[in-house]
Short mmCIF file of C-alpha atoms in Angstrom, two decimals:
data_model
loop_
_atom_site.label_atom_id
_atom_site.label_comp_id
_atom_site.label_asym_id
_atom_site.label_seq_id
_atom_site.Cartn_x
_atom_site.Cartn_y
_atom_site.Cartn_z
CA UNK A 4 14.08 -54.40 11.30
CA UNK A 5 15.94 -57.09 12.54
CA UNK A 6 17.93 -57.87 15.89
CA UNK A 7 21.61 -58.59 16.10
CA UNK A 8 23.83 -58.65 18.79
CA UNK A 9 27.73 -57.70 19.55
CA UNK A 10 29.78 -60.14 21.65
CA UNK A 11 31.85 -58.29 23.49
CA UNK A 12 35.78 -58.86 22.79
CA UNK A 13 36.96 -58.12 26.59
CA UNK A 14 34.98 -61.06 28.57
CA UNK A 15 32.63 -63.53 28.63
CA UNK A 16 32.99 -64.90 25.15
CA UNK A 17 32.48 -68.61 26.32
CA UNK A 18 29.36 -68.13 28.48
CA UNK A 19 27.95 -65.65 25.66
CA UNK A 20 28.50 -68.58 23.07
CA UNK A 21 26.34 -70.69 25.17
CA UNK A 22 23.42 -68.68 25.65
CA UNK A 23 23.47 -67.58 21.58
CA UNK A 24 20.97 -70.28 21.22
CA UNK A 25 18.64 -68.66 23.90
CA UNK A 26 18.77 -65.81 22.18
CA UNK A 27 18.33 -67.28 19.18
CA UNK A 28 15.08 -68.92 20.07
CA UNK A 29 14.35 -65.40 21.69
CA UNK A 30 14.91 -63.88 18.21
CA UNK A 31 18.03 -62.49 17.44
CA UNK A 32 18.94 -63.32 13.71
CA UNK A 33 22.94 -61.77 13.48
CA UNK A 34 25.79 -62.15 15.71
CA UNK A 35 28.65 -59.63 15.29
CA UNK A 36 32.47 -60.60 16.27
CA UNK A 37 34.85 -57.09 16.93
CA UNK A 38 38.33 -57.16 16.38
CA UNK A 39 40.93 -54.65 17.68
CA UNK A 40 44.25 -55.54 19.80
CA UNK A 41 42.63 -58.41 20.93
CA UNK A 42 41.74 -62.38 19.54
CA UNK A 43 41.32 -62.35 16.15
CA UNK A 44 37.55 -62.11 15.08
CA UNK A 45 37.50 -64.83 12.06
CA UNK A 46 38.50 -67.77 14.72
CA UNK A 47 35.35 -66.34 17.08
CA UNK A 48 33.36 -66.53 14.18
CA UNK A 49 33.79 -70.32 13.26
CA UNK A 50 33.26 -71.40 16.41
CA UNK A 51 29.73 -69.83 16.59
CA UNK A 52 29.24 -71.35 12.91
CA UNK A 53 29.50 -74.55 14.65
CA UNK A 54 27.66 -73.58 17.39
CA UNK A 55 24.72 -72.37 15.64
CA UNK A 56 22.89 -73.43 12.78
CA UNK A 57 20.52 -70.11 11.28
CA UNK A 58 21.78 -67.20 12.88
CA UNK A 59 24.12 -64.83 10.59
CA UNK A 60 27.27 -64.11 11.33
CA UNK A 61 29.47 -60.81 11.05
CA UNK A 62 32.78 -59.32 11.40
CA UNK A 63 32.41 -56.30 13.52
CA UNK A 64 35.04 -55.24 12.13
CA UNK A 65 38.03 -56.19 10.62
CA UNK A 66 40.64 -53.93 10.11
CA UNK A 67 41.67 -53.08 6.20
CA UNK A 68 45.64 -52.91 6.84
CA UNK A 69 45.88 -55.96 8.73
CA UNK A 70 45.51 -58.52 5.85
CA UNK A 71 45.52 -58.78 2.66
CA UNK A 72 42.86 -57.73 0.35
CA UNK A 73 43.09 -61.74 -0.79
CA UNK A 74 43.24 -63.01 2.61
CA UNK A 75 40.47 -60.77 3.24
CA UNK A 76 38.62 -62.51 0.56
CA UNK A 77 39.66 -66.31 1.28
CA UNK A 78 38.54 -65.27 5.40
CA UNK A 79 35.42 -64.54 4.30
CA UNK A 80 34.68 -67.53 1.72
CA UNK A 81 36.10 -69.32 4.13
CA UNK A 82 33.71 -67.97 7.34
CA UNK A 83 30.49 -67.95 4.88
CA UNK A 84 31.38 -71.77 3.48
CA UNK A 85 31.76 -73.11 7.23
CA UNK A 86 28.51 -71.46 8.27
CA UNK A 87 26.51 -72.60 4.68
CA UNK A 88 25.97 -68.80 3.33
CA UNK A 89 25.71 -66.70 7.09
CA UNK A 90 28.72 -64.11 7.26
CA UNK A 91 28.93 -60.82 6.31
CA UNK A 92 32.15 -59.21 5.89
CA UNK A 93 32.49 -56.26 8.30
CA UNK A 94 35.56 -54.17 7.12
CA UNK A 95 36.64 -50.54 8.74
CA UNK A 96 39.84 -48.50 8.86
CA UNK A 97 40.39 -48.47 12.41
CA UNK A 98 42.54 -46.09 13.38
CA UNK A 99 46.32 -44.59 13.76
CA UNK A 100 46.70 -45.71 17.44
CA UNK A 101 45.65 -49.23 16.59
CA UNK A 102 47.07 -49.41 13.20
CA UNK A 103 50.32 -48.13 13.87
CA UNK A 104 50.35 -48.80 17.00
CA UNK A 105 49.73 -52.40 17.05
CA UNK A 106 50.35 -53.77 13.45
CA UNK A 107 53.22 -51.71 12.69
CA UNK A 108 51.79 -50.40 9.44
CA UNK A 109 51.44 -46.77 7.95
CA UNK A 110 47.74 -45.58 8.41
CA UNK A 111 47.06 -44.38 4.66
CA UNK A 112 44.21 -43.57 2.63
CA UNK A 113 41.50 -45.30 4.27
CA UNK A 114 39.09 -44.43 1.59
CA UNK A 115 41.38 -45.43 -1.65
CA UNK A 116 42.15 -48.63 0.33
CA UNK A 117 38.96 -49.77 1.38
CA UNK A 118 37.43 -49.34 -2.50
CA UNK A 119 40.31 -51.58 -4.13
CA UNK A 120 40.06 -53.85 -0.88
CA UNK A 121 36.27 -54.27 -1.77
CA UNK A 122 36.88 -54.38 -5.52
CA UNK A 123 39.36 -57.08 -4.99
CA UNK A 124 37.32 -59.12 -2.59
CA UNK A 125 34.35 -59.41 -4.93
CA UNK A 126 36.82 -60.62 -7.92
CA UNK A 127 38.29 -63.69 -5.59
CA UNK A 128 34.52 -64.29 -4.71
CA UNK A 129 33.65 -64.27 -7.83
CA UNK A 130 36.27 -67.12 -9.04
CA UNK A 131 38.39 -64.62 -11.24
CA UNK A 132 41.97 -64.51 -12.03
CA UNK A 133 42.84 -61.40 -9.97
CA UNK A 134 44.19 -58.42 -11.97
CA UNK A 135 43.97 -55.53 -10.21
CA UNK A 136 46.21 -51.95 -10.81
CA UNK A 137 44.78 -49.77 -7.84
CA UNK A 138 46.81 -46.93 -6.61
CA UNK A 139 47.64 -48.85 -3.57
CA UNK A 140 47.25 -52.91 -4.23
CA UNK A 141 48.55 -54.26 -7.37
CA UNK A 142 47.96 -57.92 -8.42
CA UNK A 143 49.73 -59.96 -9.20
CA UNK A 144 52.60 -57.96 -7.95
CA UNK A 145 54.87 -57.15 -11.14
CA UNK A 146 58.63 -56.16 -11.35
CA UNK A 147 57.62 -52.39 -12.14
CA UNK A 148 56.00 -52.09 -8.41
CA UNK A 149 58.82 -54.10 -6.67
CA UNK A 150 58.05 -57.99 -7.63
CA UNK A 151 60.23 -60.64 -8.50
CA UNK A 152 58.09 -61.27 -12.20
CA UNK A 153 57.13 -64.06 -11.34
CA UNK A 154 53.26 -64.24 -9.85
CA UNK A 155 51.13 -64.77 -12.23
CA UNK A 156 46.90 -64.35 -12.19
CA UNK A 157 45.23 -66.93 -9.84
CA UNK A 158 41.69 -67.82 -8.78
CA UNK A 159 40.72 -68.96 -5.70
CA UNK A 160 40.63 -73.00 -6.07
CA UNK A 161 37.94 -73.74 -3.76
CA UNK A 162 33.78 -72.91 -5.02
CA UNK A 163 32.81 -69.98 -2.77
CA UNK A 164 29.46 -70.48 -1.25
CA UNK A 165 28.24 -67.63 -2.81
CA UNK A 166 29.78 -65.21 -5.70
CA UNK A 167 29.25 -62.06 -3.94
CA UNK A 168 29.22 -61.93 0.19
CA UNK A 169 27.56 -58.91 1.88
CA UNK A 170 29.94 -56.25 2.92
CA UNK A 171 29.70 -53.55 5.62
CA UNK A 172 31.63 -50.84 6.43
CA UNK A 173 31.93 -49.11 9.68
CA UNK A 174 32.30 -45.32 8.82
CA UNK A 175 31.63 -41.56 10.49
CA UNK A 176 33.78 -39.10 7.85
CA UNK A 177 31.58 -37.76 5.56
CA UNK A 178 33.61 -38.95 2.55
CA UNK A 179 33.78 -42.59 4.24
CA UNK A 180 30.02 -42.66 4.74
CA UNK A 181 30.06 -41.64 0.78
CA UNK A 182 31.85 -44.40 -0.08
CA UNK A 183 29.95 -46.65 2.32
CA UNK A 184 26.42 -45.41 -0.14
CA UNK A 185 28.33 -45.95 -2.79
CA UNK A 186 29.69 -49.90 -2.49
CA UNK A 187 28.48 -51.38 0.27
CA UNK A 188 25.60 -53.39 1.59
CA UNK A 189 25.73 -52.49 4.82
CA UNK A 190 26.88 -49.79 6.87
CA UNK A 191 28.71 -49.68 10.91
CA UNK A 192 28.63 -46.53 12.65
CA UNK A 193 28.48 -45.30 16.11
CA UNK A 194 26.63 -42.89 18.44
CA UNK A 195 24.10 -42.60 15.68
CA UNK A 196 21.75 -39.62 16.23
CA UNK A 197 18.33 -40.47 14.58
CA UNK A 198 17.31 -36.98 15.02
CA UNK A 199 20.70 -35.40 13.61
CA UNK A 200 22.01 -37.56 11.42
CA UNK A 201 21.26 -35.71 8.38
CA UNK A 202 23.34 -32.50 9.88
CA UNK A 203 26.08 -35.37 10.24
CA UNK A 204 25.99 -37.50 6.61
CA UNK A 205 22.95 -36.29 4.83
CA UNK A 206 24.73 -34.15 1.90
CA UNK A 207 27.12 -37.83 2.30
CA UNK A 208 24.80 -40.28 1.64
CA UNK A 209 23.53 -38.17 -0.79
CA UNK A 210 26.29 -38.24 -2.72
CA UNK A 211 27.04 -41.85 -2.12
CA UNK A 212 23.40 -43.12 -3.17
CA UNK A 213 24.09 -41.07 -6.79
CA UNK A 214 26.49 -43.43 -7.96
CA UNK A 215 24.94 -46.77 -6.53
CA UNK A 216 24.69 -49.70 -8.26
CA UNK A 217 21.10 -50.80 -7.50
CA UNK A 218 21.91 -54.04 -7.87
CA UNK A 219 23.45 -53.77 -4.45
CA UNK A 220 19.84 -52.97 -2.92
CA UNK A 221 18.87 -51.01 0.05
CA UNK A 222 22.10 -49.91 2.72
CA UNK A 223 21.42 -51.97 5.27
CA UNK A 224 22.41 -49.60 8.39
CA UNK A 225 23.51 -51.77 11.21
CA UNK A 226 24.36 -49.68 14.59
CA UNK A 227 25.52 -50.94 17.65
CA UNK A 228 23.36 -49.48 20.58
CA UNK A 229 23.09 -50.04 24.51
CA UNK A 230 19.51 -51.41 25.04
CA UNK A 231 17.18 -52.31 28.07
CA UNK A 232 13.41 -52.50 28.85
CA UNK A 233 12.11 -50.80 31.11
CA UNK A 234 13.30 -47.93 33.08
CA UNK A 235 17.53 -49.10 33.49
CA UNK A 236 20.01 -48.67 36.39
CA UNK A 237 21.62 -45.70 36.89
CA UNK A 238 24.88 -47.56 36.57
CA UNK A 239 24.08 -48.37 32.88
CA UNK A 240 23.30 -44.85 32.09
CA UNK A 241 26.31 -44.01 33.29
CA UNK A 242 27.85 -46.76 31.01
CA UNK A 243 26.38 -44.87 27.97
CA UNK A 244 27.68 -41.77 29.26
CA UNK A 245 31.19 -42.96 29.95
CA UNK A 246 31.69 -44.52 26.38
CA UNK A 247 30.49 -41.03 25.22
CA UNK A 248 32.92 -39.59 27.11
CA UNK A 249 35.66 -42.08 26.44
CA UNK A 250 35.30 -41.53 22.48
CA UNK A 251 34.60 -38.27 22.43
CA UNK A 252 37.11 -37.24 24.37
CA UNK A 253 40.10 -39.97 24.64
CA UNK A 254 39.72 -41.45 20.99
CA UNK A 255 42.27 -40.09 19.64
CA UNK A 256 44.43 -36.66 19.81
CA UNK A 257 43.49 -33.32 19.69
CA UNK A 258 42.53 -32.49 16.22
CA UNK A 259 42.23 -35.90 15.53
CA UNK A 260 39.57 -37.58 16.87
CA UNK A 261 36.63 -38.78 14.33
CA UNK A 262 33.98 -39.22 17.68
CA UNK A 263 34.68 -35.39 18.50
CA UNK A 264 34.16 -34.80 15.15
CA UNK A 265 31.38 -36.06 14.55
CA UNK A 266 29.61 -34.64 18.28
CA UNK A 267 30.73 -31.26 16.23
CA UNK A 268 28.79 -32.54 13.30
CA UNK A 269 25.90 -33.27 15.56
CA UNK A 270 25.90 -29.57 16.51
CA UNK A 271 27.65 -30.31 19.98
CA UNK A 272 31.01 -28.24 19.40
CA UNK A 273 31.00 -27.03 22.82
CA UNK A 274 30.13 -29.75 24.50
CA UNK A 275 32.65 -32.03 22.64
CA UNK A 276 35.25 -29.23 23.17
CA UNK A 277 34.74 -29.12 26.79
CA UNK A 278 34.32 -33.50 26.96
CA UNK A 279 37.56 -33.68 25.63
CA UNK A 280 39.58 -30.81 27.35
CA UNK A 281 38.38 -32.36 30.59
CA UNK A 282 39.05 -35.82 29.49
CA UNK A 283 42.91 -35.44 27.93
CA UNK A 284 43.53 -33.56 31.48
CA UNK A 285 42.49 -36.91 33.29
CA UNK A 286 39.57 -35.47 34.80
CA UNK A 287 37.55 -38.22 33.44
CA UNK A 288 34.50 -38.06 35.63
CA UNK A 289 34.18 -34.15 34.73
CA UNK A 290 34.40 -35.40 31.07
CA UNK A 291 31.42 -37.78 32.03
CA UNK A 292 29.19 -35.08 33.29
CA UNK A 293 29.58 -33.08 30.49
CA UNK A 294 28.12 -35.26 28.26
CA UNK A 295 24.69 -34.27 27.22
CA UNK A 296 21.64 -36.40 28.43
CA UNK A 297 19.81 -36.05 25.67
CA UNK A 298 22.83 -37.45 23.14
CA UNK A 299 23.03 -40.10 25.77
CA UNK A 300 18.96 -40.85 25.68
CA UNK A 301 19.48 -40.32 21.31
CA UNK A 302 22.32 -43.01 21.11
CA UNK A 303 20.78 -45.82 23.32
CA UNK A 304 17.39 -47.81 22.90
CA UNK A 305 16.56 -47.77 26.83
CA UNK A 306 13.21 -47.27 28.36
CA UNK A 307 9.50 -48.42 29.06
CA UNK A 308 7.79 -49.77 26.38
CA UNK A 309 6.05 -46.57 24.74
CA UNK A 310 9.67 -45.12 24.65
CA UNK A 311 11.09 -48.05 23.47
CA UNK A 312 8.38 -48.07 20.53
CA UNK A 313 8.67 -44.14 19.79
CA UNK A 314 12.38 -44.76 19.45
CA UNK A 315 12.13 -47.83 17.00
CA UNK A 316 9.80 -45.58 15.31
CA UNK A 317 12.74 -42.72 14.85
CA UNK A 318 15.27 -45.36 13.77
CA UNK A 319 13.34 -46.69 11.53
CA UNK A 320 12.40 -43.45 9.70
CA UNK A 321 16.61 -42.58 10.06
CA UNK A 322 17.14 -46.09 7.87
CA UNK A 323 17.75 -48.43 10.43
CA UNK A 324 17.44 -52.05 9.37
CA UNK A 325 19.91 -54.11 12.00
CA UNK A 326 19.73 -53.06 15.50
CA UNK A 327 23.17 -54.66 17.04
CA UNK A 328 21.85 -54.51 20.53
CA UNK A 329 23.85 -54.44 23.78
CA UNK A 330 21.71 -55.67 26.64
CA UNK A 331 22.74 -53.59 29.77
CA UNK A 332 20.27 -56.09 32.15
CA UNK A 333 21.63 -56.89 35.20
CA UNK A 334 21.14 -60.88 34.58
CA UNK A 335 21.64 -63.19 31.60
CA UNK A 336 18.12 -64.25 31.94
CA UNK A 337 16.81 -60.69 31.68
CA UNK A 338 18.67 -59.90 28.91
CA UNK A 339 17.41 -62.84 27.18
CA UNK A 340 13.90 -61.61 28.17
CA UNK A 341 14.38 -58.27 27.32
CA UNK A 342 15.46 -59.31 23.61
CA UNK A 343 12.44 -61.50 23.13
CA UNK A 344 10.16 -59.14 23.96
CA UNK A 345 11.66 -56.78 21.58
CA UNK A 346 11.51 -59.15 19.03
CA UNK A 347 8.07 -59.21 19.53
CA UNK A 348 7.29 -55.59 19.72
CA UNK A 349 9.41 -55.14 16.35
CA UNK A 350 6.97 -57.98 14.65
CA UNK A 351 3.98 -56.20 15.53
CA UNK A 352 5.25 -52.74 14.54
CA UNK A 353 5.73 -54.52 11.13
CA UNK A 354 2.34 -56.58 10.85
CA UNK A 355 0.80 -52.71 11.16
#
């Protein structure tokens, strides 16, 4: 198992860049970069390949509509030759609200897009004349789908570091985690229940695993979790519990919210009914309290040590291979503490 870490998109990026090589030395191997409405994550990511020198780097994620499946490509050659072989490409759908919302652009088939995105990607990395006749991307664009006739087939001119770049996909529908077994190396998702993830994605993954290509190896689940050693503050309980309540119930509308959805799939329908009644009516601290504690203690890595090591234990056995932690510490220098000594507890779990 290794250790990653998100920075966080909001604040602090500067000050967080600077103390990457404490961590580093502490032993975090992966940096993730988000990107929503906010600063683009590929100009994030350069900076902290010239800030760092081992530590991977990933896109956490980008959005599929936003770019090009080319650009897509030619971003991530680009990321993994600056950093000498480091990035993974972290791809997702997003969502309506952001998609629409923000980029102006129809939020369609997430699935059919992000297979010919992927398929397309791994033909520019691997130095090909793109042809590609998807049901959504064609290249080159011909007269028959709107073109002028005139592109033509065209590699990408630069050497890519290397022919095929990691991919991961963040994903919660069942027939996006299927996909996600299917073509991926790595896998994003949220609020993952160790104990109740197979109620969630089991019959998924399932599915998704049948038609692998092995050649792609083991999915490398990555999931973003609030951690802390030792028994933490009330206030970053309540952090846990907020998000919960913020994703559950205000991501998204009625009807249409994959976090609620997926609460359901974790067998918390009334709960997650009653999380997002409360929330939608602005009764947001309500909303809070009616998240359960014990998704709250499932969905976080927070505790003494014994806990901490039970837990590890339970994501491990789920298929757990990057932990993308979120230190909740009150200072910079615990946080850097608290890492290290996970690092260390995660190297003796695996020397037996």
């Amino acid at each position: 198992m290794r250790l990653g870490m998100v920075i966080d998109y909001a604040r602090g990026f500067a000050e967080t860049v600077e103390r990457v090589q404490a961590y580093e030395q502490a032993g975090l191997e992966l940096v993730a970069i988000p990107e929503v409405y906010s600063f683009d994550a590929p100009s994030q990511i350069g900076y902290l390949a010239a800030k760092t020198e081992r530590i991977e780097l990933m896109s956490a994620i980008l959005p599929i509509y936003s770019r090009t499946p080319a650009l897509t490509a030619m971003t991530a050659a680009g990321l993994d030759f600056v950093s000498g072989g480091r990035f993974t490409l972290g791809l997702g759908a997003s969502g309506p609200q952001v998609i629409e919302g923000f980029h102006g652009v129809k939020y369609d088939a997430p699935l059919g897009r992000t297979r010919e995105v992927v398929e397309i990607c791994r033909q520019v990395w691997r130095r090909e004349p793109v042809v590609f006749e998807g049901k959504h991307y064609t290249v080159p664009l011909t007269k028959e789908h709107g073109g002028s006739g005139l592109g033509k087939p065209l590699k990408i001119i630069n050497r890519p570091v290397r022919s095929s770049i990691p991919v991961s996909i963040a994903a919660l529908g069942e027939k996006n985690v299927a996909l996600v077994a299917e073509i991926a190396e790595g896998w994003q998702p949220l609020f993952f229940h160790p104990g109740r993830f197979e109620a969630a994605w089991g019959e998924a993954l399932e599915s998704g695993f049948a038609k692998r290509d092995p050649s792609l190896g083991e999915l490398d689940i990555q999931l973003q979790i609030a951690f802390h050693l030792g028994e933490p503050a009330p206030e970053a309980v309540a952090a846990v519990r907020n998000q919960l309540a913020l994703y559950v119930g205000g991501m998204g509308a009625r009807g249409k919210n994959f976090y609620n959805q997926l609460a359901c799939r974790y067998g918390y329908e009334a709960e997650a009914k009653e999380i997002q009644d409360l929330y939608l009516d602005g009764r947001k601290a309500e909303a809070a309290a009616a998240v359960p504690d014990d998704l709250v203690d499932a969905v976080s890595l927070m505790g003494p040590e014994d806990v901490i090591r039970r837990k590890l234990d339970d994501l491990d056995a789920a298929g757990v291979r990057t932990l993308l932690l979120n230190p909740v510490a009150e200072s910079d220098e615990e946080k850097v503490a608290h890492v290290g000594r996970l690092a260390e507890i995660v190297r003796e779990r695996a020397a037996g």
